[in-house]
Amino acid sequence: MVTFRKILVSLDGSELAENALAPAMAIAGAMASRAGGEPVKLILLRVVGPVALVAADPLLYDELMRMGIDEAQAYLNTVVASLKPERVTVEAHAATGSAASAIVQYAETSGVDLIVMSSHGRTGSSRWVYGSVAEKVLHHAPCATMIIRAHVGAPAFQNRKLLVPLDGSSLAERALEPALAIAEAVGSDVALLRLTSSREPLPESLTAGGENAAALDTAAAQERAEAEAYLQTLCAAHPNQRLTCAVETTSGDIADALVTYAEAHDVALIVMSSHGRSGIGRWLHGSVAEKVLRGANCATLIVRSPRG
């Protein structure tokens, strides 16, 4: 079972960023309680950006950067003092550079298992939010990345459902173990979701009478049966977990269908892998994971596939 032993929380001094603290603390504490005595570390990181306007004056630049680092470290120390961790070691570090690059670099050099950070939710009439630091971190992070929406509160995962979308591939299944680990630690149920395709009958001019409709109905029924059997097999492989299975049919965008399902079923956290195979049966996980991240109205945990 996956255990997150080194968890990084990115902070920038704002209340929005601090919304990631409570969920990260909950996961760290829960992991510490089941880690068999192995240490669990929570790392708070604040990145100080370069001062572009005074870059031409090296002495002034260095002085302002030093002041920025001191201020960031003082802020982090105050946050650490406000926390009451149990069985968790909390550290605070300030870094310099562009936010996304510095976060990814720190995660790589420090062997971080999980990055937790906040992001704004949907804005305006569009369902999808683009271009955030969180999305940039997702693209390049060497580890799992959890994005907390602005409104998500402290008891985000406890006694609420975690959703794991699956497409039948081993790459998609990489999200299952982290989801089960978090669910077991915080006492949540896990819903496994498999989407199947909705087929529109061909025009009668291209078919022989009603044979087309009957054939499509048979194929759809077979696909659904196979999807249900697949999920039941996964549930049987984890008999002591609080798992439920669902098969839904969609003819539209995969990411949109996942987000809609999560909203309709009061899902607190979506856990899915990035990078997979394309098509309605085995979707392109990089693209779908990013769209779910942008559109989900709940927390999202993206599990990275191994880098080849």
Coordinates of C-alpha atoms in Angstrom, one line a residue:
M1 CA 0.0 0.0 0.0
V2 CA 1.3 3.4 -1.0
T3 CA 2.3 5.7 1.9
F4 CA 3.1 9.4 1.5
R5 CA 6.0 10.0 3.9
K6 CA 7.2 13.4 2.6
I7 CA 4.5 15.9 1.8
L8 CA 5.2 19.3 0.3
V9 CA 2.8 22.3 0.8
S10 CA 3.4 25.3 -1.4
L11 CA 2.5 28.6 0.4
D12 CA 2.7 32.2 -0.9
G13 CA 1.4 34.1 2.2
S14 CA -2.2 34.2 1.0
E15 CA -5.3 32.6 2.7
L16 CA -6.0 30.8 -0.6
A17 CA -2.7 29.0 -0.5
E18 CA -3.2 28.2 3.2
N19 CA -6.3 26.3 2.4
A20 CA -4.0 23.4 1.4
L21 CA -2.7 23.2 5.0
A22 CA -5.6 21.4 6.7
P23 CA -6.0 18.6 4.1
A24 CA -2.2 18.1 4.0
M25 CA -2.0 17.9 7.7
A26 CA -4.9 15.5 7.8
I27 CA -3.2 13.2 5.2
A28 CA 0.2 13.5 6.9
G29 CA -1.3 12.7 10.4
A30 CA -3.3 9.8 9.0
M31 CA -0.3 8.4 7.1
A32 CA 1.9 8.7 10.3
S33 CA -0.6 6.7 12.3
R34 CA -0.3 3.8 9.8
A35 CA 3.3 4.1 8.7
G36 CA 4.6 1.5 11.2
G37 CA 6.9 3.9 13.0
E38 CA 8.4 5.3 9.8
P39 CA 8.7 9.1 9.9
V40 CA 6.2 11.4 8.0
K41 CA 7.4 14.8 7.1
L42 CA 5.4 17.9 6.2
I43 CA 7.4 20.5 4.3
L44 CA 6.2 24.1 3.9
L45 CA 7.7 25.9 1.0
R46 CA 7.5 29.6 0.1
V47 CA 9.0 30.8 -3.2
V48 CA 10.4 34.3 -3.4
G49 CA 10.3 35.6 -7.0
P50 CA 13.1 37.6 -8.7
V51 CA 12.9 41.4 -8.4
A52 CA 13.0 42.3 -12.0
L53 CA 12.8 46.1 -11.7
V54 CA 16.1 46.4 -9.9
A55 CA 18.0 43.6 -11.7
A56 CA 20.3 46.2 -13.2
D57 CA 21.7 47.0 -9.7
P58 CA 23.3 43.8 -8.4
L59 CA 23.8 45.2 -4.8
L60 CA 20.2 46.4 -4.5
Y61 CA 18.9 43.2 -6.1
D62 CA 20.8 41.0 -3.6
E63 CA 19.7 43.0 -0.7
L64 CA 16.0 42.9 -1.7
M65 CA 16.2 39.2 -2.4
R66 CA 17.8 38.6 1.1
M67 CA 15.0 40.6 2.7
G68 CA 12.5 38.6 0.7
I69 CA 13.9 35.3 1.9
D70 CA 14.0 36.6 5.6
E71 CA 10.4 37.7 5.3
A72 CA 9.3 34.4 3.7
Q73 CA 11.1 32.4 6.4
A74 CA 9.5 34.4 9.2
Y75 CA 6.1 33.9 7.7
L76 CA 6.7 30.1 7.4
N77 CA 7.9 30.0 11.0
T78 CA 4.7 31.6 12.1
V79 CA 2.7 29.1 10.2
V80 CA 4.6 26.2 11.7
A81 CA 4.1 27.6 15.2
S82 CA 0.3 27.6 14.6
L83 CA 0.2 24.0 13.6
K84 CA -0.3 21.2 16.1
P85 CA 1.1 18.1 14.4
E86 CA 0.8 14.6 15.8
R87 CA 3.5 12.1 14.9
V88 CA 4.5 14.4 12.0
T89 CA 7.7 16.5 11.6
V90 CA 7.1 19.9 10.1
E91 CA 9.8 21.8 8.3
A92 CA 9.8 25.3 6.6
H93 CA 12.0 26.3 3.7
A94 CA 12.1 29.4 1.5
A95 CA 13.4 29.3 -2.1
T96 CA 14.0 31.7 -4.9
G97 CA 12.9 31.6 -8.6
S98 CA 9.7 31.3 -10.5
A99 CA 7.0 29.6 -8.4
A100 CA 6.3 26.5 -10.5
S101 CA 9.9 25.8 -11.4
A102 CA 11.1 26.2 -7.8
I103 CA 8.4 23.9 -6.4
V104 CA 9.2 21.2 -8.9
Q105 CA 12.9 21.5 -8.4
Y106 CA 12.5 21.3 -4.6
A107 CA 10.3 18.2 -4.9
E108 CA 12.8 16.5 -7.2
T109 CA 15.9 17.2 -5.0
S110 CA 14.1 16.4 -1.7
G111 CA 12.4 13.2 -2.7
V112 CA 8.9 14.5 -2.1
D113 CA 6.1 11.9 -2.4
L114 CA 3.1 14.3 -2.6
I115 CA 2.7 18.0 -3.4
V116 CA -0.4 19.7 -2.0
M117 CA -1.3 23.2 -3.2
S118 CA -4.3 25.4 -3.6
S119 CA -5.8 26.7 -6.8
H120 CA -8.7 29.0 -7.8
G121 CA -11.8 27.3 -8.9
R122 CA -13.9 28.1 -12.0
T123 CA -14.4 31.7 -13.0
G124 CA -16.9 33.4 -15.2
S125 CA -19.0 31.3 -17.6
S126 CA -16.2 28.9 -18.5
R127 CA -16.0 25.5 -16.8
W128 CA -12.3 25.3 -17.3
V129 CA -9.5 27.3 -15.7
Y130 CA -6.2 27.6 -17.5
G131 CA -2.7 28.7 -16.9
S132 CA -2.3 28.5 -13.1
V133 CA 0.9 27.7 -11.2
A134 CA -0.9 24.5 -10.1
E135 CA -1.3 23.4 -13.7
K136 CA 2.4 24.1 -14.4
V137 CA 3.4 22.1 -11.4
L138 CA 1.2 19.2 -12.6
H139 CA 2.9 19.1 -15.9
H140 CA 6.4 18.7 -14.5
A141 CA 6.1 17.4 -10.9
P142 CA 8.1 14.2 -10.2
C143 CA 5.4 12.9 -7.8
A144 CA 1.7 12.9 -7.1
T145 CA 0.1 16.3 -7.0
M146 CA -3.0 17.2 -5.1
I147 CA -4.9 20.4 -6.0
I148 CA -7.2 21.9 -3.3
R149 CA -9.9 24.2 -4.6
A150 CA -10.3 27.6 -2.8
H151 CA -13.5 26.6 -0.9
V152 CA -12.3 23.1 0.2
G153 CA -12.2 23.0 4.0
A154 CA -10.4 21.0 6.7
P155 CA -12.6 17.9 6.8
A156 CA -12.5 17.6 3.0
F157 CA -12.0 13.9 2.8
Q158 CA -13.3 12.4 6.0
N159 CA -16.5 10.4 5.7
R160 CA -16.9 11.5 2.1
K161 CA -16.3 9.7 -1.2
L162 CA -13.1 9.5 -3.2
L163 CA -13.5 8.9 -7.0
V164 CA -11.1 6.9 -9.1
P165 CA -11.9 7.0 -12.8
L166 CA -10.6 3.9 -14.7
D167 CA -10.5 2.9 -18.4
G168 CA -9.2 -0.7 -18.1
S169 CA -5.5 0.1 -18.5
S170 CA -2.8 -0.5 -16.0
L171 CA -1.8 3.1 -16.3
A172 CA -5.2 4.3 -15.0
E173 CA -5.0 1.7 -12.2
R174 CA -1.9 3.4 -10.8
A175 CA -4.3 5.8 -9.1
L176 CA -6.0 3.1 -7.2
E177 CA -3.4 2.4 -4.5
P178 CA -2.8 6.1 -3.5
A179 CA -6.6 6.5 -3.3
L180 CA -7.0 3.4 -1.1
A181 CA -4.2 4.6 1.1
I182 CA -5.8 8.0 1.7
A183 CA -9.3 6.5 2.1
E184 CA -8.1 4.0 4.6
A185 CA -6.2 6.7 6.5
V186 CA -9.0 9.2 6.7
G187 CA -12.0 6.8 6.8
S188 CA -13.5 7.5 3.3
D189 CA -15.3 5.3 0.8
V190 CA -13.8 4.9 -2.7
A191 CA -15.9 4.8 -5.9
L192 CA -14.5 3.2 -9.0
L193 CA -16.0 4.6 -12.2
R194 CA -15.7 3.2 -15.7
L195 CA -17.2 5.2 -18.6
T196 CA -18.5 3.5 -21.7
S197 CA -19.4 5.0 -25.0
S198 CA -22.8 5.9 -26.3
R199 CA -23.2 4.9 -30.0
E200 CA -25.5 6.7 -32.4
P201 CA -27.1 4.4 -35.0
L202 CA -26.0 4.9 -38.6
P203 CA -28.4 6.4 -41.1
E204 CA -30.8 3.8 -42.6
S205 CA -29.2 4.4 -46.1
L206 CA -26.0 2.9 -44.7
T207 CA -27.6 -0.1 -43.0
A208 CA -29.8 -3.0 -43.7
G209 CA -33.1 -2.3 -42.0
G210 CA -32.9 -2.4 -38.2
E211 CA -29.8 -4.6 -38.1
N212 CA -27.6 -1.6 -37.3
A213 CA -29.6 -0.6 -34.2
A214 CA -29.7 -4.2 -32.9
A215 CA -26.0 -4.7 -33.5
L216 CA -25.2 -1.5 -31.7
D217 CA -27.4 -2.4 -28.8
T218 CA -25.7 -5.7 -28.5
A219 CA -22.3 -4.2 -28.6
A220 CA -23.2 -1.6 -26.0
A221 CA -24.6 -4.2 -23.7
Q222 CA -21.5 -6.3 -24.1
E223 CA -19.2 -3.3 -23.4
R224 CA -21.2 -2.4 -20.3
A225 CA -21.0 -6.0 -19.0
E226 CA -17.3 -6.2 -19.6
A227 CA -16.8 -2.8 -17.7
E228 CA -18.9 -4.1 -14.8
A229 CA -16.9 -7.4 -14.7
Y230 CA -13.7 -5.4 -14.7
L231 CA -14.7 -3.3 -11.8
Q232 CA -16.0 -6.2 -9.8
T233 CA -12.6 -7.9 -10.3
L234 CA -10.8 -4.9 -8.9
C235 CA -13.2 -4.8 -5.9
A236 CA -12.6 -8.5 -5.3
A237 CA -8.9 -7.9 -5.2
H238 CA -9.3 -5.5 -2.3
P239 CA -11.9 -7.2 -0.1
N240 CA -11.3 -5.2 3.0
Q241 CA -11.6 -1.8 1.4
R242 CA -14.8 0.3 1.3
L243 CA -15.2 0.1 -2.5
T244 CA -18.2 0.8 -4.7
C245 CA -18.4 0.4 -8.5
A246 CA -20.3 2.3 -11.1
V247 CA -20.5 2.2 -14.9
E248 CA -21.8 5.3 -16.7
T249 CA -22.4 5.8 -20.4
T250 CA -21.4 9.0 -22.1
S251 CA -21.3 10.3 -25.7
G252 CA -19.6 13.6 -24.9
D253 CA -16.3 14.8 -23.5
I254 CA -14.7 12.4 -21.0
A255 CA -13.4 15.0 -18.6
D256 CA -16.7 16.8 -18.6
A257 CA -18.5 13.5 -17.8
L258 CA -16.1 12.8 -14.9
V259 CA -16.6 16.3 -13.4
T260 CA -20.3 16.0 -13.7
Y261 CA -20.4 12.6 -12.0
A262 CA -18.2 13.9 -9.2
E263 CA -20.5 16.9 -8.6
A264 CA -23.7 14.7 -8.7
H265 CA -22.3 12.2 -6.1
D266 CA -20.7 14.6 -3.6
V267 CA -17.2 13.5 -4.3
A268 CA -14.5 15.1 -2.1
L269 CA -11.4 14.0 -4.0
I270 CA -10.8 12.7 -7.5
V271 CA -7.7 10.5 -7.8
M272 CA -6.5 9.7 -11.3
S273 CA -3.3 9.0 -13.2
S274 CA -1.8 11.1 -16.0
H275 CA -0.7 9.8 -19.4
G276 CA -2.4 6.8 -20.8
R277 CA -3.8 5.5 -24.1
S278 CA -6.2 7.4 -26.2
G279 CA -9.8 6.7 -27.3
I280 CA -13.1 6.4 -25.6
G281 CA -12.1 3.1 -24.0
R282 CA -8.6 4.1 -23.0
W283 CA -8.4 7.9 -22.9
L284 CA -5.4 10.1 -23.2
H285 CA -4.8 10.6 -19.5
G286 CA -2.6 13.7 -19.8
S287 CA -5.3 15.6 -21.5
V288 CA -8.2 14.3 -19.4
A289 CA -6.3 14.8 -16.1
E290 CA -5.6 18.4 -17.0
K291 CA -9.1 19.1 -17.9
V292 CA -10.5 17.5 -14.8
L293 CA -8.0 19.5 -12.7
R294 CA -9.3 22.7 -14.4
G295 CA -13.0 21.9 -14.1
A296 CA -13.5 19.8 -11.0
N297 CA -15.3 21.6 -8.1
C298 CA -13.5 19.4 -5.6
A299 CA -9.9 18.5 -4.7
T300 CA -7.9 16.6 -7.4
L301 CA -5.0 14.2 -6.9
I302 CA -3.0 13.4 -10.1
V303 CA -0.7 10.4 -9.9
R304 CA 2.3 10.6 -12.2
S305 CA 3.2 7.7 -14.5
P306 CA 6.8 6.5 -14.4
R307 CA 9.1 8.5 -16.6
G308 CA 10.8 6.5 -19.2

